[in-house]
Protein backbone atom coordinates (compact mmCIF):
# COMPACT_ATOMS: atom_id res chain seq x y z
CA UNK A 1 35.42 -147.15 159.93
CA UNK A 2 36.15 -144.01 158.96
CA UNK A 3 39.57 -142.40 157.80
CA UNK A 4 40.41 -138.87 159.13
CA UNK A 5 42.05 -136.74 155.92
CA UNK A 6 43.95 -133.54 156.02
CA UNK A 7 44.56 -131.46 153.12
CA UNK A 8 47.94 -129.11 153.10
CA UNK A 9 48.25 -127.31 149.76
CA UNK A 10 48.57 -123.36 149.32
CA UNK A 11 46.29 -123.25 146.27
CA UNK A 12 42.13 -122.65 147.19
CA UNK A 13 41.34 -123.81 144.04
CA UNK A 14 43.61 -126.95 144.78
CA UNK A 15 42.03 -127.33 148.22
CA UNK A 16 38.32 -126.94 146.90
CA UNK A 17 39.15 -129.97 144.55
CA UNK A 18 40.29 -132.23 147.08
CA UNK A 19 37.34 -131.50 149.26
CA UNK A 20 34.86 -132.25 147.16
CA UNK A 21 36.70 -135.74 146.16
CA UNK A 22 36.52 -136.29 149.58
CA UNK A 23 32.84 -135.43 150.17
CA UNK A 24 32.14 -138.37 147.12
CA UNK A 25 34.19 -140.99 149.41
CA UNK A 26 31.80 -143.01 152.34
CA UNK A 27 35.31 -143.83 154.20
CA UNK A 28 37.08 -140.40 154.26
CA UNK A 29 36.48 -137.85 156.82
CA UNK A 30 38.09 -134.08 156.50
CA UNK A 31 39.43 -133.11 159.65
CA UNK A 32 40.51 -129.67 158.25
CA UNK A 33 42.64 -127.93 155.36
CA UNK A 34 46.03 -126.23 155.66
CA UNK A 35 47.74 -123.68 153.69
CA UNK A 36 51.25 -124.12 154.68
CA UNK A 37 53.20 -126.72 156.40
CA UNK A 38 53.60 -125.42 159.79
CA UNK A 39 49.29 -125.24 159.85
CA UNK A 40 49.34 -128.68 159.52
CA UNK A 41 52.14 -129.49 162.10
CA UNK A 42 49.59 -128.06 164.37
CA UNK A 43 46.95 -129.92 163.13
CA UNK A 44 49.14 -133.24 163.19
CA UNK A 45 50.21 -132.63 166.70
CA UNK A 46 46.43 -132.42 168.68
CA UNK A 47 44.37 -134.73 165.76
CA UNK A 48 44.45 -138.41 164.66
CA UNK A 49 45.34 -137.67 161.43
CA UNK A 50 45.49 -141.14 159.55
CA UNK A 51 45.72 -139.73 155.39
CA UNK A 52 47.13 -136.74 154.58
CA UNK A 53 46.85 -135.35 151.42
CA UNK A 54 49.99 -133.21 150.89
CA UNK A 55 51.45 -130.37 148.20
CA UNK A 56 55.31 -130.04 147.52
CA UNK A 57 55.79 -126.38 146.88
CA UNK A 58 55.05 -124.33 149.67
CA UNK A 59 56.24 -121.21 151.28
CA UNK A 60 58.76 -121.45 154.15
CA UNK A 61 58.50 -125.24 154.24
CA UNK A 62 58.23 -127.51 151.51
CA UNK A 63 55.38 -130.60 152.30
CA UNK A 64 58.64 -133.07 151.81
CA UNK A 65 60.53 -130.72 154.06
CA UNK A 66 57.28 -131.00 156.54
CA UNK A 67 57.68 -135.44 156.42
CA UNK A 68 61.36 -135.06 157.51
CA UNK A 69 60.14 -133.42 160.78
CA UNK A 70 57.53 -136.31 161.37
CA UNK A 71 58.77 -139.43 163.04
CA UNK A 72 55.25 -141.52 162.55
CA UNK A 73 53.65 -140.31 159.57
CA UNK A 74 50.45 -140.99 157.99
CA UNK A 75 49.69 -142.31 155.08
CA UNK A 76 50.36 -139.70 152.43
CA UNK A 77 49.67 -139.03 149.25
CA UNK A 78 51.41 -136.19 147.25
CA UNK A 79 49.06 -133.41 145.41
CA UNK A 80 51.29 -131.39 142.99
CA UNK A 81 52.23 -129.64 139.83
CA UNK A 82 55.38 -130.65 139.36
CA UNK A 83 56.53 -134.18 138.38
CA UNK A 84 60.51 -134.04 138.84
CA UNK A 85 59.82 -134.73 142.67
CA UNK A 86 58.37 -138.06 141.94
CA UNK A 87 61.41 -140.58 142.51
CA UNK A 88 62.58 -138.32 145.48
CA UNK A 89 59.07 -138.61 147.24
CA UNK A 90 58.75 -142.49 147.38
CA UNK A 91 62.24 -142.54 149.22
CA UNK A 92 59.40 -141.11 151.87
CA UNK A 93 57.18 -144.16 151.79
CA UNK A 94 54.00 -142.20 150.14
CA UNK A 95 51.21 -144.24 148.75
CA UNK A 96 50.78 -142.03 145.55
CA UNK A 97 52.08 -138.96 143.82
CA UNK A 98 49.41 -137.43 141.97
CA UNK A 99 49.98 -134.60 139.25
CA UNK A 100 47.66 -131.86 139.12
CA UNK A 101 45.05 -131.15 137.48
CA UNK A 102 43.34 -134.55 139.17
CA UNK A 103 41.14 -136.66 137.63
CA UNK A 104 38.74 -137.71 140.09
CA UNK A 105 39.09 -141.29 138.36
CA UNK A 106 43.22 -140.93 139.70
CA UNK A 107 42.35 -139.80 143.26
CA UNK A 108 40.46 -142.78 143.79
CA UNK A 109 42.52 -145.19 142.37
CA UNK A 110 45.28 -143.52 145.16
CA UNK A 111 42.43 -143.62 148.01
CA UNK A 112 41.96 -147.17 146.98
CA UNK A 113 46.05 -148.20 147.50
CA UNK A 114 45.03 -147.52 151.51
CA UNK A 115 41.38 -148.39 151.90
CA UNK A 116 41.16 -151.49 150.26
CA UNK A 117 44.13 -154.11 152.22
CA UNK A 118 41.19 -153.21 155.31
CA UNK A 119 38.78 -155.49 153.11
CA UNK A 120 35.61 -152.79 152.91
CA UNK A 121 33.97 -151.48 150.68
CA UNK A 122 35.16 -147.95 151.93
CA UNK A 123 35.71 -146.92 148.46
CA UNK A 124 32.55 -146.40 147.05
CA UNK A 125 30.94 -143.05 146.45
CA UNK A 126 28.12 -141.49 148.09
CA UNK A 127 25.79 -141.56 144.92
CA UNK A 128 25.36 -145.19 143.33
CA UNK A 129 24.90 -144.01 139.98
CA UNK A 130 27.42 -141.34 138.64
CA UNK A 131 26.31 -138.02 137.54
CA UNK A 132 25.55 -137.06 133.71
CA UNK A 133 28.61 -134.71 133.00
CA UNK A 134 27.39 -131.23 131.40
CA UNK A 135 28.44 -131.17 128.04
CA UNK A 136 29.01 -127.05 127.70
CA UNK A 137 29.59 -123.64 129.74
CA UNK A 138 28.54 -120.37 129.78
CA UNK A 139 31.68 -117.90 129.64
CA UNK A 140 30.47 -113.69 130.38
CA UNK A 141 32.54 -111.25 127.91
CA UNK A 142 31.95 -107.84 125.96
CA UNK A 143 28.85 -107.72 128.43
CA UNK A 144 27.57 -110.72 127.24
CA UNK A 145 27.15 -114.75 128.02
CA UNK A 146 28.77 -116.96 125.71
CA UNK A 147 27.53 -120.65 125.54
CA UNK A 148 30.55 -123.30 124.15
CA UNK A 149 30.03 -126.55 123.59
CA UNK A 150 32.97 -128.23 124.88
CA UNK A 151 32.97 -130.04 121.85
CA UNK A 152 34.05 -127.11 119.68
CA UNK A 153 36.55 -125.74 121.90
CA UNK A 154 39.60 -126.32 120.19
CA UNK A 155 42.20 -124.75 123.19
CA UNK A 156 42.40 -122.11 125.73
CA UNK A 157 45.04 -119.49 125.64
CA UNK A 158 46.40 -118.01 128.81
CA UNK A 159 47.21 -114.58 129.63
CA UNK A 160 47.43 -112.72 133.12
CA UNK A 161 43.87 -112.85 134.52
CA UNK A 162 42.05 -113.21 131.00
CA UNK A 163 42.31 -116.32 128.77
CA UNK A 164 41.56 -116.78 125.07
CA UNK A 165 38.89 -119.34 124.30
CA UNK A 166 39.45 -120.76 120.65
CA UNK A 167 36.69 -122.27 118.95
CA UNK A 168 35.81 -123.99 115.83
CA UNK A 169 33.06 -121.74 114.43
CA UNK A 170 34.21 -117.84 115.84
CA UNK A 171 36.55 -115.53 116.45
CA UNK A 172 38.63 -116.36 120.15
CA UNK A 173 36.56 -114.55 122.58
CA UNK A 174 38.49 -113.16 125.94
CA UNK A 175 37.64 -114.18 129.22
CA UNK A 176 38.13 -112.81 132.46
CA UNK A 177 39.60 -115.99 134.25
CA UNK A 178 42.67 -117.42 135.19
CA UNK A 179 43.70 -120.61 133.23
CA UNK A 180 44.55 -122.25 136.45
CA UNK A 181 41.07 -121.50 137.59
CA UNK A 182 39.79 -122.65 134.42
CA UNK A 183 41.67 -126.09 134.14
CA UNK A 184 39.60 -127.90 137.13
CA UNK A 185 36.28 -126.13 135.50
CA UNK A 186 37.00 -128.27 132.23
CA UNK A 187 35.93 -131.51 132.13
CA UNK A 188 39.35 -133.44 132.65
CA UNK A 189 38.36 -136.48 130.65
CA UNK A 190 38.80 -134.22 127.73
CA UNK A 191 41.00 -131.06 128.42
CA UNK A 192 44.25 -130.76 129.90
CA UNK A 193 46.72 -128.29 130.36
CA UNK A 194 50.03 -128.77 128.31
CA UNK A 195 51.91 -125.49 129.19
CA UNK A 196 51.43 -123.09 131.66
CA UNK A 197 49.37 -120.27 129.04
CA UNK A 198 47.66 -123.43 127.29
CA UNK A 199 44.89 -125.87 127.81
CA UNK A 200 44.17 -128.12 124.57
CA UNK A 201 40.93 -129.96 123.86
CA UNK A 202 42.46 -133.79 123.82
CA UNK A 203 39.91 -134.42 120.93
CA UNK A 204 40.94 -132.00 118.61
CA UNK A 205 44.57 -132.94 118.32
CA UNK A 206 46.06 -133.45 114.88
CA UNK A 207 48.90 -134.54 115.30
CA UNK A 208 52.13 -134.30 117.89
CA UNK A 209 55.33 -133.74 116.78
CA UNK A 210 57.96 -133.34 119.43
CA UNK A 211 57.21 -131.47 122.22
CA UNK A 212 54.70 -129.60 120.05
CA UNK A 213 50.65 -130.30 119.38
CA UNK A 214 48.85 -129.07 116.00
CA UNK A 215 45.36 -128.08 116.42
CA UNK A 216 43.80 -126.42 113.34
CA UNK A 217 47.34 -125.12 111.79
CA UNK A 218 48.19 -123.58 115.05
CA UNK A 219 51.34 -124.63 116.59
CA UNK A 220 50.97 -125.33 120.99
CA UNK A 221 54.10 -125.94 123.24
CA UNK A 222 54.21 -128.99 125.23
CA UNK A 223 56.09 -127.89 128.37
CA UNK A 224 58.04 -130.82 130.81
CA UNK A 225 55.57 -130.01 133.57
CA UNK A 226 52.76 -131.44 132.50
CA UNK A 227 53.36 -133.58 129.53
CA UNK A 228 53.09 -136.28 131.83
CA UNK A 229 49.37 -135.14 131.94
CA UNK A 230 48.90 -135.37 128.41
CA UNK A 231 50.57 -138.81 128.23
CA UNK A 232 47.85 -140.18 130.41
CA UNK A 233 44.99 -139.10 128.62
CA UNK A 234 46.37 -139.90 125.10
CA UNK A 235 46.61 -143.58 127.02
CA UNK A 236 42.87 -143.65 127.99
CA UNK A 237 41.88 -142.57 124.72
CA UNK A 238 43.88 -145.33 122.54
């Protein structure tokens, strides 16, 4: 038994994500990705479309906007940035609201909610044994290629299409990259975003004071957005 899947989110990045959860799931089958509501009205209207995995924010039509119009839904389960929307959406009857950046570990636990009252074992991965996570990254700048250890990355500071990699042994070193192209290359067991020009390296927290983190005498913002993201992983790490 397969289940057919539809992603409708606006982001690539977002969408390349969800895919490759997907592709690690025996049970789920893509039937296509959307990048606006009104794509995936289409898509709803000639395919059997039994999961769909949904954004909020979208031009023109917002994905709870897009559940209104539906009078039998799929199971859905909301993929977003923003957590204010969450006691709104479950007035919709989703199965999950997850926050972005998602752990793959969070996906499946949604993807579970809806594969496992059929009594199969339609939530296993593809690959028995899990892969051996890399433990650094090469990063190109001044005409050069920079390895890190994740290790000694203490945060990454955003700004326009460069960010600022901090580290414990040199000077920050500029990158050409986006930090919201940069937060799913991270490993998400140990980095998360906190504001929208920082991602901090959970390990090398000192201390939290308020809605502020101190790494190394410098003082990071924690914004409303995703402190909920932060909250999670301080939880799996206690």
């Amino acid at each position: 038994m397969k289940f057919n899947c539809l992603i409708v989110d606006d982001e690539p990045i977002a969408q390349q994500i969800l895919e490759k959860y997907i592709s690690q799931i025996n049970a789920l089958h893509l039937v296509g990705k959307c990048s606006n509501a009104f794509e995936a009205l289409n898509v709803l209207h000639r395919e059997k479309i039994d999961l769909l995995f949904l954004d909020i924010r979208m031009p023109s039509l917002t994905g709870l906007d897009m559940l209104k119009t539906l009078q039998n839904p799929p199971k859905v389960i909301l993929t977003t940035a923003f957590s204010e929307f969450g006691a709104e959406s479950y007035e919709y009857g989703i199965t999950d609201y997850l926050l972005k950046p998602i752990p793959f570990e969070r996906f499946l636990k949604a993807v579970n909610k809806i594969l496992m009252p059929h009594n199969t074992s339609l939530a296993t991965t593809q690959t028995e044994e899990k892969a051996e996570e890399p433990i650094f990254m090469f990063f190109k700048a001044d005409k050069k290629i920079h390895k890190f250890y994740f290790t000694d990355i203490l945060f990454v500071e955003g700004s326009g299409n460069y960010v600022k990699i901090h580290t414990l042994n040199e000077k920050p070193i500029m990158v050409l990259d986006t930090l919201t192209e940069l937060q799913y290359k991270l490993p998400k067991k140990q980095f998360t975003r906190v504001h929208k020009s920082f991602i901090v390296n959970v390990s090398q927290i000192q201390r939290i004071e308020g809605n502020m983190i101190m790494i190394q005498k410098k003082v990071i913002p924690i914004s409303a957005t995703f402190k909920p993201n932060l909250e999670l992983l301080i939880q799996a790490n206690k």
